[in-house]
mmCIF file of C-alpha atoms and ligand atoms in Angstrom:
data_model
loop_
_atom_site.group_PDB
_atom_site.id
_atom_site.type_symbol
_atom_site.label_atom_id
_atom_site.label_comp_id
_atom_site.label_asym_id
_atom_site.label_seq_id
_atom_site.Cartn_x
_atom_site.Cartn_y
_atom_site.Cartn_z
ATOM 1 C CA MET Y 1 -179.972 -50.910 -262.882
ATOM 2 C CA SER Y 2 -179.873 -51.178 -259.071
ATOM 3 C CA ASN Y 3 -180.403 -54.595 -257.461
ATOM 4 C CA LEU Y 4 -183.720 -53.422 -256.056
ATOM 5 C CA ARG Y 5 -184.992 -52.343 -259.457
ATOM 6 C CA LYS Y 6 -183.854 -55.642 -260.946
ATOM 7 C CA ALA Y 7 -185.626 -57.589 -258.204
ATOM 8 C CA ARG Y 8 -188.783 -55.531 -258.649
ATOM 9 C CA ALA Y 9 -188.828 -56.006 -262.424
ATOM 10 C CA ARG Y 10 -188.178 -59.721 -262.069
ATOM 11 C CA PHE Y 11 -191.067 -60.162 -259.619
ATOM 12 C CA PHE Y 12 -193.656 -58.460 -261.824
ATOM 13 C CA GLN Y 13 -192.405 -60.232 -264.923
ATOM 14 C CA GLU Y 14 -192.483 -63.644 -263.256
ATOM 15 C CA ARG Y 15 -195.939 -63.109 -261.722
ATOM 16 C CA LYS Y 16 -197.305 -61.387 -264.831
ATOM 17 C CA MET Y 17 -198.555 -58.407 -262.836
ATOM 18 C CA PRO Y 18 -198.490 -54.737 -263.875
ATOM 19 C CA GLU Y 19 -195.689 -52.650 -262.317
ATOM 20 C CA VAL Y 20 -197.871 -49.648 -261.596
ATOM 21 C CA GLY Y 21 -200.986 -49.671 -259.439
ATOM 22 C CA SER Y 22 -201.408 -51.234 -255.990
ATOM 23 C CA PHE Y 23 -202.029 -54.929 -255.419
ATOM 24 C CA PHE Y 24 -205.528 -53.973 -254.269
ATOM 25 C CA TYR Y 25 -206.202 -52.312 -257.624
ATOM 26 C CA TYR Y 26 -204.909 -55.381 -259.456
ATOM 27 C CA PHE Y 27 -207.041 -57.691 -257.312
ATOM 28 C CA MET Y 28 -210.257 -55.683 -257.664
ATOM 29 C CA LYS Y 29 -209.755 -55.299 -261.387
ATOM 30 C CA LYS Y 30 -209.244 -59.028 -261.840
ATOM 31 C CA ALA Y 31 -212.416 -59.695 -259.832
ATOM 32 C CA ASP Y 32 -214.271 -57.126 -261.946
ATOM 33 C CA ARG Y 33 -215.077 -55.092 -258.818
ATOM 34 C CA LEU Y 34 -213.473 -51.726 -259.578
ATOM 35 C CA ASP Y 35 -216.928 -50.129 -259.565
ATOM 36 C CA GLU Y 36 -216.982 -50.609 -255.775
ATOM 37 C CA LEU Y 37 -214.286 -47.929 -255.410
ATOM 38 C CA SER Y 38 -214.942 -44.209 -255.338
ATOM 39 C CA ALA Y 39 -213.375 -42.116 -258.116
ATOM 40 C CA GLU Y 40 -210.835 -40.835 -255.619
ATOM 41 C CA GLU Y 41 -209.876 -44.310 -254.367
ATOM 42 C CA LEU Y 42 -209.706 -45.594 -257.904
ATOM 43 C CA LYS Y 43 -207.228 -42.912 -258.919
ATOM 44 C CA LYS Y 44 -205.104 -43.400 -255.820
ATOM 45 C CA GLU Y 45 -204.915 -47.191 -256.196
ATOM 46 C CA ALA Y 46 -204.378 -47.117 -259.966
ATOM 47 C CA GLU Y 47 -201.442 -44.728 -259.619
ATOM 48 C CA TRP Y 48 -199.932 -46.171 -256.451
ATOM 49 C CA ARG Y 49 -196.312 -47.181 -256.862
ATOM 50 C CA ASP Y 50 -193.517 -47.937 -254.452
ATOM 51 C CA ASP Y 51 -189.981 -49.208 -255.060
ATOM 52 C CA HIS Y 52 -190.110 -51.833 -252.296
ATOM 53 C CA SER Y 53 -193.547 -53.439 -252.564
ATOM 54 C CA ASN Y 54 -196.928 -53.495 -254.337
ATOM 55 C CA ALA Y 55 -198.967 -52.997 -251.147
ATOM 56 C CA GLU Y 56 -198.842 -49.996 -248.859
ATOM 57 C CA TYR Y 57 -198.991 -51.874 -245.551
ATOM 58 C CA ILE Y 58 -196.128 -54.117 -246.664
ATOM 59 C CA SER Y 59 -194.059 -51.069 -247.629
ATOM 60 C CA ASP Y 60 -194.771 -49.661 -244.161
ATOM 61 C CA ALA Y 61 -193.686 -52.909 -242.477
ATOM 62 C CA LEU Y 62 -190.578 -53.022 -244.609
ATOM 63 C CA SER Y 63 -189.444 -49.482 -243.850
ATOM 64 C CA GLU Y 64 -189.915 -50.171 -240.123
ATOM 65 C CA LEU Y 65 -187.819 -53.331 -240.460
ATOM 66 C CA ILE Y 66 -185.077 -51.510 -242.371
ATOM 67 C CA ARG Y 67 -185.010 -48.837 -239.681
ATOM 68 C CA MET Y 68 -184.693 -51.546 -237.017
ATOM 69 C CA SER Y 69 -182.026 -53.588 -238.849
ATOM 70 C CA PRO Y 70 -178.460 -53.807 -237.580
ATOM 71 C CA ASP Y 71 -176.354 -51.163 -239.350
ATOM 72 C CA LEU Y 72 -174.371 -53.752 -241.287
ATOM 73 C CA TRP Y 73 -177.590 -55.087 -242.816
ATOM 74 C CA LYS Y 74 -179.339 -51.850 -243.693
ATOM 75 C CA ALA Y 75 -177.912 -51.515 -247.197
ATOM 76 C CA SER Y 76 -178.925 -55.036 -248.280
ATOM 77 C CA ALA Y 77 -182.276 -54.848 -246.498
ATOM 78 C CA ARG Y 78 -183.062 -51.797 -248.641
ATOM 79 C CA ASN Y 79 -182.587 -53.986 -251.722
ATOM 80 C CA VAL Y 80 -185.324 -56.510 -250.915
ATOM 81 C CA PHE Y 81 -188.526 -56.353 -252.938
ATOM 82 C CA VAL Y 82 -191.619 -57.794 -251.217
ATOM 83 C CA GLY Y 83 -194.587 -58.587 -253.455
ATOM 84 C CA LEU Y 84 -198.115 -59.611 -252.546
ATOM 85 C CA VAL Y 85 -199.819 -62.196 -254.799
ATOM 86 C CA ASP Y 86 -203.389 -63.482 -254.966
ATOM 87 C CA ALA Y 87 -202.526 -67.040 -253.939
ATOM 88 C CA ALA Y 88 -204.699 -69.165 -251.646
ATOM 89 C CA GLU Y 89 -202.092 -71.077 -249.672
ATOM 90 C CA VAL Y 90 -201.344 -69.655 -246.209
ATOM 91 C CA ASN Y 91 -197.693 -69.107 -246.955
ATOM 92 C CA ALA Y 92 -194.870 -66.685 -247.755
ATOM 93 C CA THR Y 93 -191.597 -67.420 -249.539
ATOM 94 C CA ALA Y 94 -188.165 -65.905 -249.978
ATOM 95 C CA TRP Y 95 -187.123 -66.598 -253.556
ATOM 96 C CA ARG Y 96 -183.853 -68.245 -254.330
ATOM 97 C CA THR Y 97 -182.557 -65.838 -256.950
ATOM 98 C CA ASP Y 98 -179.291 -65.344 -258.744
ATOM 99 C CA LYS Y 99 -176.703 -62.791 -257.594
ATOM 100 C CA ASP Y 100 -177.980 -60.123 -255.233
ATOM 101 C CA LYS Y 101 -181.588 -59.861 -256.348
ATOM 102 C CA ALA Y 102 -183.631 -60.414 -253.188
ATOM 103 C CA ILE Y 103 -187.342 -61.123 -253.592
ATOM 104 C CA VAL Y 104 -190.005 -62.089 -251.072
ATOM 105 C CA GLU Y 105 -193.499 -63.195 -252.016
ATOM 106 C CA ILE Y 106 -196.473 -63.150 -249.648
ATOM 107 C CA ASN Y 107 -199.760 -64.894 -250.425
ATOM 108 C CA LEU Y 108 -202.871 -62.816 -249.819
ATOM 109 C CA GLN Y 109 -204.561 -65.662 -247.918
ATOM 110 C CA PHE Y 110 -201.838 -65.496 -245.231
ATOM 111 C CA LEU Y 111 -202.623 -61.841 -244.511
ATOM 112 C CA LEU Y 112 -206.391 -62.398 -244.516
ATOM 113 C CA VAL Y 113 -206.315 -64.910 -241.642
ATOM 114 C CA LEU Y 114 -204.228 -62.869 -239.197
ATOM 115 C CA ARG Y 115 -206.959 -60.622 -237.848
ATOM 116 C CA ASP Y 116 -209.073 -63.511 -236.566
ATOM 117 C CA TYR Y 117 -206.228 -65.022 -234.538
ATOM 118 C CA VAL Y 118 -205.475 -61.567 -233.146
ATOM 119 C CA ILE Y 119 -209.110 -61.040 -232.104
ATOM 120 C CA ALA Y 120 -209.334 -64.486 -230.470
ATOM 121 C CA PHE Y 121 -206.169 -63.780 -228.478
ATOM 122 C CA ASP Y 122 -207.202 -60.295 -227.505
ATOM 123 C CA GLU Y 123 -210.381 -61.627 -225.944
ATOM 124 C CA PHE Y 124 -208.618 -64.569 -224.269
ATOM 125 C CA GLY Y 125 -205.796 -62.373 -222.882
ATOM 126 C CA ALA Y 126 -208.219 -59.739 -221.578
ATOM 127 C CA GLY Y 127 -210.242 -62.474 -219.828
ATOM 128 C CA LEU Y 128 -207.115 -63.919 -218.220
ATOM 129 C CA ARG Y 129 -205.945 -60.540 -216.985
ATOM 130 C CA LYS Y 130 -209.327 -59.796 -215.453
ATOM 131 C CA VAL Y 131 -209.469 -63.109 -213.590
ATOM 132 C CA GLY Y 132 -205.784 -62.686 -212.632
ATOM 133 C CA ALA Y 133 -206.506 -59.266 -211.137
ATOM 134 C CA ASP Y 134 -209.438 -60.701 -209.160
ATOM 135 C CA ILE Y 135 -207.217 -63.389 -207.672
ATOM 136 C CA SER Y 136 -204.314 -61.127 -206.812
ATOM 137 C CA GLU Y 137 -206.646 -58.616 -205.179
ATOM 138 C CA GLY Y 138 -208.519 -61.281 -203.243
ATOM 139 C CA ARG Y 139 -211.897 -61.059 -205.031
ATOM 140 C CA LEU Y 140 -212.532 -64.787 -205.001
ATOM 141 C CA GLU Y 141 -216.330 -64.869 -204.902
ATOM 142 C CA GLY Y 142 -217.852 -66.204 -208.120
ATOM 143 C CA LEU Y 143 -214.420 -66.920 -209.539
ATOM 144 C CA ASN Y 144 -215.360 -70.350 -210.886
ATOM 145 C CA ASP Y 145 -218.278 -68.849 -212.788
ATOM 146 C CA LYS Y 146 -216.004 -66.239 -214.330
ATOM 147 C CA ILE Y 147 -213.550 -68.917 -215.446
ATOM 148 C CA ALA Y 148 -216.412 -70.991 -216.876
ATOM 149 C CA LEU Y 149 -217.581 -67.967 -218.886
ATOM 150 C CA LEU Y 150 -214.081 -67.378 -220.171
ATOM 151 C CA GLN Y 151 -213.851 -71.026 -221.220
ATOM 152 C CA GLU Y 152 -217.204 -70.814 -222.998
ATOM 153 C CA ALA Y 153 -216.194 -67.700 -224.946
ATOM 154 C CA THR Y 154 -212.823 -69.235 -225.831
ATOM 155 C CA GLU Y 155 -214.433 -72.460 -227.070
ATOM 156 C CA GLU Y 156 -216.933 -70.526 -229.135
ATOM 157 C CA ASN Y 157 -214.107 -68.630 -230.838
ATOM 158 C CA TRP Y 158 -212.127 -71.777 -231.564
ATOM 159 C CA ASN Y 159 -215.181 -73.505 -232.995
ATOM 160 C CA ALA Y 160 -215.498 -70.603 -235.429
ATOM 161 C CA LEU Y 161 -211.767 -70.736 -236.169
ATOM 162 C CA ASN Y 162 -211.876 -74.519 -236.688
ATOM 163 C CA LEU Y 163 -214.644 -74.126 -239.263
ATOM 164 C CA ALA Y 164 -213.004 -71.189 -241.023
ATOM 165 C CA SER Y 165 -209.581 -72.848 -241.089
ATOM 166 C CA GLU Y 166 -210.932 -75.611 -243.317
ATOM 167 C CA GLU Y 167 -211.746 -72.970 -245.929
ATOM 168 C CA TRP Y 168 -208.476 -71.100 -245.376
ATOM 169 C CA ALA Y 169 -206.517 -74.333 -245.889
ATOM 170 C CA ARG Y 170 -207.991 -74.856 -249.379
ATOM 171 C CA PRO Y 171 -205.219 -74.311 -251.912
ATOM 172 C CA ASP Y 172 -207.546 -73.295 -254.761
ATOM 173 C CA GLU Y 173 -209.671 -70.470 -253.354
ATOM 174 C CA ILE Y 174 -209.083 -67.321 -251.321
ATOM 175 C CA HIS Y 175 -211.404 -66.915 -248.336
ATOM 176 C CA PRO Y 176 -211.916 -63.802 -246.191
ATOM 177 C CA GLY Y 177 -211.788 -63.654 -242.380
ATOM 178 C CA THR Y 178 -214.674 -64.829 -240.199
ATOM 179 C CA GLN Y 179 -217.598 -62.513 -239.594
ATOM 180 C CA PHE Y 180 -218.099 -64.217 -236.248
ATOM 181 C CA LEU Y 181 -214.875 -63.034 -234.629
ATOM 182 C CA GLU Y 182 -215.054 -59.649 -236.320
ATOM 183 C CA GLY Y 183 -218.434 -59.142 -234.651
ATOM 184 C CA LYS Y 184 -216.836 -59.689 -231.247
ATOM 185 C CA VAL Y 185 -214.455 -56.732 -231.419
ATOM 186 C CA SER Y 186 -215.774 -54.015 -229.127
ATOM 187 C CA ALA Y 187 -215.289 -50.384 -230.056
ATOM 188 C CA ALA Y 188 -212.786 -50.121 -227.197
ATOM 189 C CA ARG Y 189 -210.647 -52.993 -228.520
ATOM 190 C CA GLU Y 190 -210.802 -52.017 -232.210
ATOM 191 C CA ASP Y 191 -207.680 -49.862 -231.888
ATOM 192 C CA VAL Y 192 -205.744 -52.628 -230.168
ATOM 193 C CA VAL Y 193 -206.630 -55.194 -232.833
ATOM 194 C CA ASP Y 194 -205.770 -52.673 -235.564
ATOM 195 C CA ARG Y 195 -202.359 -52.179 -233.971
ATOM 196 C CA ILE Y 196 -201.517 -55.878 -233.569
ATOM 197 C CA VAL Y 197 -202.333 -57.043 -237.109
ATOM 198 C CA PRO Y 198 -199.489 -54.949 -238.629
ATOM 199 C CA GLU Y 199 -197.151 -56.527 -236.041
ATOM 200 C CA CYS Y 200 -198.025 -59.938 -237.519
ATOM 201 C CA ILE Y 201 -197.367 -58.649 -241.046
ATOM 202 C CA LYS Y 202 -194.051 -57.237 -239.857
ATOM 203 C CA PHE Y 203 -193.095 -60.614 -238.386
ATOM 204 C CA ILE Y 204 -193.895 -62.392 -241.673
ATOM 205 C CA VAL Y 205 -191.920 -59.902 -243.772
ATOM 206 C CA GLY Y 206 -189.102 -59.933 -241.199
ATOM 207 C CA HIS Y 207 -188.919 -63.752 -241.303
ATOM 208 C CA GLU Y 208 -188.616 -63.810 -245.084
ATOM 209 C CA ILE Y 209 -186.083 -61.002 -245.359
ATOM 210 C CA SER Y 210 -184.089 -62.719 -242.600
ATOM 211 C CA HIS Y 211 -183.724 -65.729 -244.917
ATOM 212 C CA HIS Y 212 -182.036 -63.329 -247.335
ATOM 213 C CA MET Y 213 -179.995 -61.501 -244.695
ATOM 214 C CA LEU Y 214 -178.837 -64.751 -243.062
ATOM 215 C CA ALA Y 215 -177.597 -65.985 -246.462
ATOM 216 C CA HIS Y 216 -179.897 -69.021 -246.441
ATOM 217 C CA LEU Y 217 -180.563 -68.606 -250.154
ATOM 218 C CA THR Y 218 -177.274 -67.491 -251.589
ATOM 219 C CA ASN Y 219 -173.610 -68.381 -251.767
ATOM 220 C CA SER Y 220 -172.485 -64.786 -251.253
ATOM 221 C CA ASP Y 221 -169.467 -64.860 -248.916
ATOM 222 C CA ASN Y 222 -170.078 -61.287 -247.895
ATOM 223 C CA LYS Y 223 -173.634 -62.039 -246.728
ATOM 224 C CA ARG Y 224 -172.482 -65.137 -244.859
ATOM 225 C CA LYS Y 225 -169.861 -63.123 -243.023
ATOM 226 C CA LEU Y 226 -172.375 -60.444 -241.997
ATOM 227 C CA ALA Y 227 -174.863 -63.144 -240.979
ATOM 228 C CA SER Y 228 -172.488 -64.965 -238.658
ATOM 229 C CA LYS Y 229 -171.414 -61.679 -237.102
ATOM 230 C CA VAL Y 230 -175.037 -60.844 -236.213
ATOM 231 C CA LEU Y 231 -175.832 -64.400 -235.069
ATOM 232 C CA ARG Y 232 -172.786 -64.348 -232.767
ATOM 233 C CA GLU Y 233 -173.983 -61.091 -231.250
ATOM 234 C CA VAL Y 234 -177.473 -62.537 -230.691
ATOM 235 C CA GLY Y 235 -176.020 -65.802 -229.370
ATOM 236 C CA ALA Y 236 -174.184 -63.912 -226.638
ATOM 237 C CA ASP Y 237 -177.504 -62.602 -225.256
ATOM 238 C CA THR Y 238 -179.759 -65.606 -225.853
ATOM 239 C CA ASP Y 239 -179.692 -69.401 -226.007
ATOM 240 C CA LEU Y 240 -180.094 -69.368 -229.771
ATOM 241 C CA GLN Y 241 -177.405 -72.005 -230.345
ATOM 242 C CA SER Y 242 -178.843 -74.496 -227.895
ATOM 243 C CA ILE Y 243 -182.360 -73.900 -229.280
ATOM 244 C CA THR Y 244 -181.301 -75.046 -232.752
ATOM 245 C CA LEU Y 245 -178.862 -77.734 -231.569
ATOM 246 C CA GLY Y 246 -179.334 -81.087 -233.326
ATOM 247 C CA LEU Y 247 -181.836 -79.797 -235.888
ATOM 248 C CA PRO Y 248 -181.293 -80.418 -239.599
ATOM 249 C CA ARG Y 249 -179.958 -77.307 -241.331
ATOM 250 C CA GLU Y 250 -183.221 -76.283 -243.028
ATOM 251 C CA GLN Y 251 -185.081 -76.412 -239.712
ATOM 252 C CA ALA Y 252 -182.361 -74.485 -237.893
ATOM 253 C CA ASP Y 253 -182.581 -71.858 -240.669
ATOM 254 C CA GLU Y 254 -186.322 -71.504 -240.003
ATOM 255 C CA ILE Y 255 -185.826 -71.000 -236.276
ATOM 256 C CA ASN Y 256 -183.037 -68.493 -236.920
ATOM 257 C CA ALA Y 257 -185.247 -66.566 -239.356
ATOM 258 C CA ASP Y 258 -188.051 -66.509 -236.738
ATOM 259 C CA VAL Y 259 -185.766 -65.329 -233.965
ATOM 260 C CA ILE Y 260 -184.039 -62.653 -236.030
ATOM 261 C CA SER Y 261 -187.401 -61.373 -237.250
ATOM 262 C CA PHE Y 262 -188.682 -61.280 -233.667
ATOM 263 C CA LEU Y 263 -185.567 -59.406 -232.511
ATOM 264 C CA LEU Y 264 -185.845 -56.945 -235.411
ATOM 265 C CA CYS Y 265 -189.476 -56.238 -234.482
ATOM 266 C CA ALA Y 266 -188.581 -55.987 -230.777
ATOM 267 C CA GLY Y 267 -186.015 -53.249 -231.427
ATOM 268 C CA TYR Y 268 -183.122 -55.423 -230.232
ATOM 269 C CA PHE Y 269 -180.738 -54.067 -232.883
ATOM 270 C CA THR Y 270 -181.602 -50.396 -232.434
ATOM 271 C CA GLU Y 271 -179.807 -48.163 -229.992
ATOM 272 C CA GLY Y 272 -180.889 -47.902 -226.373
ATOM 273 C CA ALA Y 273 -182.821 -50.269 -224.132
ATOM 274 C CA ILE Y 274 -185.721 -52.319 -225.519
ATOM 275 C CA ASP Y 275 -188.985 -50.621 -224.608
ATOM 276 C CA PHE Y 276 -191.896 -52.708 -223.352
ATOM 277 C CA LYS Y 277 -194.430 -51.513 -225.899
ATOM 278 C CA THR Y 278 -192.262 -52.462 -228.877
ATOM 279 C CA LEU Y 279 -191.429 -55.800 -227.287
ATOM 280 C CA TYR Y 280 -195.119 -56.573 -226.626
ATOM 281 C CA GLY Y 281 -195.894 -55.896 -230.278
ATOM 282 C CA ALA Y 282 -193.099 -58.224 -231.389
ATOM 283 C CA GLN Y 283 -194.204 -61.007 -229.006
ATOM 284 C CA MET Y 284 -197.782 -60.899 -230.270
ATOM 285 C CA GLY Y 285 -196.759 -60.509 -233.915
ATOM 286 C CA ALA Y 286 -194.570 -63.614 -233.743
ATOM 287 C CA ILE Y 287 -196.691 -65.954 -231.635
ATOM 288 C CA LEU Y 288 -200.107 -65.074 -233.111
ATOM 289 C CA THR Y 289 -198.786 -65.529 -236.652
ATOM 290 C CA LEU Y 290 -197.233 -68.883 -235.755
ATOM 291 C CA THR Y 291 -200.451 -69.969 -234.019
ATOM 292 C CA GLY Y 292 -202.471 -69.206 -237.143
ATOM 293 C CA LEU Y 293 -199.998 -71.124 -239.308
ATOM 294 C CA GLY Y 294 -200.126 -74.131 -236.989
ATOM 295 C CA HIS Y 295 -203.887 -74.064 -236.694
ATOM 296 C CA ILE Y 296 -204.441 -73.909 -240.449
ATOM 297 C CA ASN Y 297 -201.691 -76.254 -241.612
ATOM 298 C CA GLY Y 298 -201.610 -78.566 -238.603
ATOM 299 C CA TYR Y 299 -197.799 -78.785 -238.390
ATOM 300 C CA TRP Y 300 -197.545 -78.719 -234.605
ATOM 301 C CA GLU Y 301 -194.794 -81.208 -233.873
ATOM 302 C CA THR Y 302 -191.318 -81.424 -235.358
ATOM 303 C CA ASP Y 303 -190.414 -84.345 -237.577
ATOM 304 C CA LEU Y 304 -186.695 -84.213 -238.331
ATOM 305 C CA ALA Y 305 -187.335 -85.239 -241.951
ATOM 306 C CA ASP Y 306 -189.530 -82.185 -242.620
ATOM 307 C CA SER Y 307 -188.241 -78.957 -244.144
ATOM 308 C CA HIS Y 308 -189.864 -76.872 -241.378
ATOM 309 C CA PRO Y 309 -189.778 -77.383 -237.608
ATOM 310 C CA GLY Y 310 -193.171 -77.795 -235.906
ATOM 311 C CA ILE Y 311 -195.037 -74.740 -234.657
ATOM 312 C CA ILE Y 312 -194.609 -75.715 -230.997
ATOM 313 C CA ARG Y 313 -190.836 -75.708 -231.368
ATOM 314 C CA ARG Y 314 -190.908 -72.399 -233.245
ATOM 315 C CA ALA Y 315 -193.136 -70.773 -230.610
ATOM 316 C CA ASN Y 316 -190.962 -72.170 -227.809
ATOM 317 C CA ALA Y 317 -187.899 -70.626 -229.437
ATOM 318 C CA ILE Y 318 -189.551 -67.184 -229.321
ATOM 319 C CA SER Y 319 -190.538 -67.730 -225.663
ATOM 320 C CA ALA Y 320 -187.013 -68.807 -224.744
ATOM 321 C CA VAL Y 321 -185.488 -65.748 -226.414
ATOM 322 C CA THR Y 322 -188.054 -63.501 -224.695
ATOM 323 C CA ARG Y 323 -187.121 -65.068 -221.375
ATOM 324 C CA SER Y 324 -183.389 -64.449 -221.804
ATOM 325 C CA LEU Y 325 -183.939 -60.891 -223.015
ATOM 326 C CA THR Y 326 -186.223 -59.933 -220.146
ATOM 327 C CA SER Y 327 -184.898 -61.874 -217.157
ATOM 328 C CA GLN Y 328 -183.068 -58.791 -215.886
ATOM 329 C CA MET Y 329 -185.892 -56.347 -216.642
ATOM 330 C CA LEU Y 330 -187.861 -54.861 -213.781
ATOM 331 C CA LEU Y 331 -191.581 -54.140 -213.808
ATOM 332 C CA GLY Y 332 -192.851 -51.583 -216.310
ATOM 333 C CA PRO Y 333 -194.767 -48.366 -215.584
ATOM 334 C CA HIS Y 334 -198.064 -50.245 -215.083
ATOM 335 C CA ARG Y 335 -196.473 -52.954 -212.907
ATOM 336 C CA ASP Y 336 -196.383 -55.049 -216.076
ATOM 337 C CA HIS Y 337 -193.730 -57.404 -217.438
ATOM 338 C CA PRO Y 338 -193.122 -59.077 -220.845
ATOM 339 C CA MET Y 339 -193.089 -62.532 -219.251
ATOM 340 C CA GLU Y 340 -196.758 -62.120 -218.284
ATOM 341 C CA LEU Y 341 -197.629 -61.735 -221.925
ATOM 342 C CA ALA Y 342 -195.264 -64.595 -222.794
ATOM 343 C CA PHE Y 343 -197.210 -66.931 -220.462
ATOM 344 C CA GLN Y 344 -200.544 -65.841 -221.945
ATOM 345 C CA LEU Y 345 -199.226 -66.443 -225.442
ATOM 346 C CA GLU Y 346 -197.819 -69.857 -224.492
ATOM 347 C CA SER Y 347 -201.231 -70.895 -223.195
ATOM 348 C CA TYR Y 348 -202.850 -69.581 -226.360
ATOM 349 C CA VAL Y 349 -200.658 -71.774 -228.599
ATOM 350 C CA MET Y 350 -201.374 -74.863 -226.463
ATOM 351 C CA LEU Y 351 -205.100 -74.195 -226.557
ATOM 352 C CA ALA Y 352 -204.978 -73.677 -230.325
ATOM 353 C CA GLN Y 353 -203.340 -77.058 -230.769
ATOM 354 C CA GLY Y 354 -205.840 -78.701 -228.447
ATOM 355 C CA TYR Y 355 -208.923 -77.171 -230.083
ATOM 356 C CA TRP Y 356 -207.503 -78.005 -233.499
ATOM 357 C CA GLY Y 357 -207.129 -81.602 -232.290
ATOM 358 C CA THR Y 358 -210.716 -81.850 -231.107
ATOM 359 C CA HIS Y 359 -211.745 -81.481 -234.767
ATOM 360 C CA LYS Y 360 -209.434 -84.176 -236.120
ATOM 361 C CA ALA Y 361 -210.413 -87.823 -235.760
ATOM 362 C CA SER Y 362 -206.805 -89.030 -236.015
ATOM 363 C CA TYR Y 363 -205.418 -86.613 -233.413
ATOM 364 C CA SER Y 364 -203.664 -88.095 -230.383
ATOM 365 C CA GLY Y 365 -201.808 -85.077 -228.922
ATOM 366 C CA PRO Y 366 -202.686 -83.016 -225.854
ATOM 367 C CA VAL Y 367 -206.331 -81.980 -225.474
ATOM 368 C CA PRO Y 368 -207.043 -78.581 -223.889
ATOM 369 C CA GLN Y 369 -207.555 -78.740 -220.163
ATOM 370 C CA PHE Y 370 -208.796 -75.208 -220.078
ATOM 371 C CA ALA Y 371 -208.801 -74.761 -216.313
ATOM 372 C CA ASP Y 372 -205.199 -76.034 -216.093
ATOM 373 C CA TYR Y 373 -203.861 -73.543 -218.600
ATOM 374 C CA VAL Y 374 -205.811 -70.727 -217.037
ATOM 375 C CA ALA Y 375 -204.680 -71.644 -213.537
ATOM 376 C CA GLN Y 376 -201.063 -71.893 -214.632
ATOM 377 C CA THR Y 377 -201.142 -68.560 -216.428
ATOM 378 C CA ILE Y 378 -203.016 -66.706 -213.734
ATOM 379 C CA LEU Y 379 -200.975 -68.081 -210.864
ATOM 380 C CA THR Y 380 -197.831 -66.978 -212.625
ATOM 381 C CA LEU Y 381 -198.948 -63.359 -212.788
ATOM 382 C CA PRO Y 382 -199.136 -62.390 -209.100
ATOM 383 C CA SER Y 383 -196.107 -64.479 -208.120
ATOM 384 C CA LEU Y 384 -194.092 -63.074 -210.998
ATOM 385 C CA ARG Y 385 -195.055 -59.609 -209.878
ATOM 386 C CA ARG Y 386 -194.043 -60.324 -206.274
ATOM 387 C CA ASN Y 387 -190.678 -61.768 -207.307
ATOM 388 C CA LEU Y 388 -189.925 -58.804 -209.510
ATOM 389 C CA SER Y 389 -190.965 -56.271 -206.901
ATOM 390 C CA ALA Y 390 -188.607 -57.960 -204.442
ATOM 391 C CA LYS Y 391 -185.601 -57.437 -206.746
HETATM 392 ZN ZN1 LIG A 1 -188.943 -69.566 -243.584
#
């Protein structure tokens, strides 16, 4: 039996789930809700089967990631099985398994929260860009009112996210996304939100398979050799080594898994120059997923005794890698640049931590100074553009 088939069989056996039929079918059947599906849907879901996963959108993410893997990894990446389970903790895990069986498990609750953090960012980013355009084109009248409106909308969203995150953090029950944020998606932005959510899923799957590819879970000499070869290559283009310097091994492994996943999603290992659109997707996939994790679990700061580094450190690592990858890039076709998005995303993480803190009595970290973040982000845009045009 191939390693993939062994991994697949082991997953279903361990989780006591049927090997044929999609996860959705399994979930609806367990909830006694199969009658909500049409006859056609029912047949499709009951018969759905894929070698690599039990959910179609995970299979899609996985085949993208395999395509974008460095050539020396492709063969082992094809052997990873990624299963979705109906667990309520916002989490995903790469299993420590014997020999070359590589299994990744993703909890349904993790995937259900992503859309809300994507929607909240989409609205925040669009607001920033609008105000930024006003400033750079000299339309200063009524600017304060526009910023106040943006702040109000942002606060409203984070209030909804704060409330929902208490449900999402419960380890015993699965909760769907918020209706509140869903209701805010305009028809024009629906497509954008639909495109970003799969980027988040890709980042999660990429992070977990990177644990396997980087030999974090095995003693295989061959995998270790391939891992250090790829890390050396990445280290030559980025500050990866200095980013993880001084961290305990488990925390350095987490950062490395984040960065490799981000680079996979960004198309770093594929031939040719990185294109802006792919990079934008990777930036949002990584940072929005990390923001959601931080906001729900509250692990913002790094404690060296913990198994995972804090979310701020993880997000900063992605920003630093983005910076080194793009410092030589000129403006894109729409006079855009990946660092603009990086600044917006950095502000978004800071605001998330601040709004999270306003709900916790014991919190003593930074509190959102909305105008400061906005000013910093917006001021960066026109000056960044000028500097790049001057190159
Ligand atoms: Zn991890």
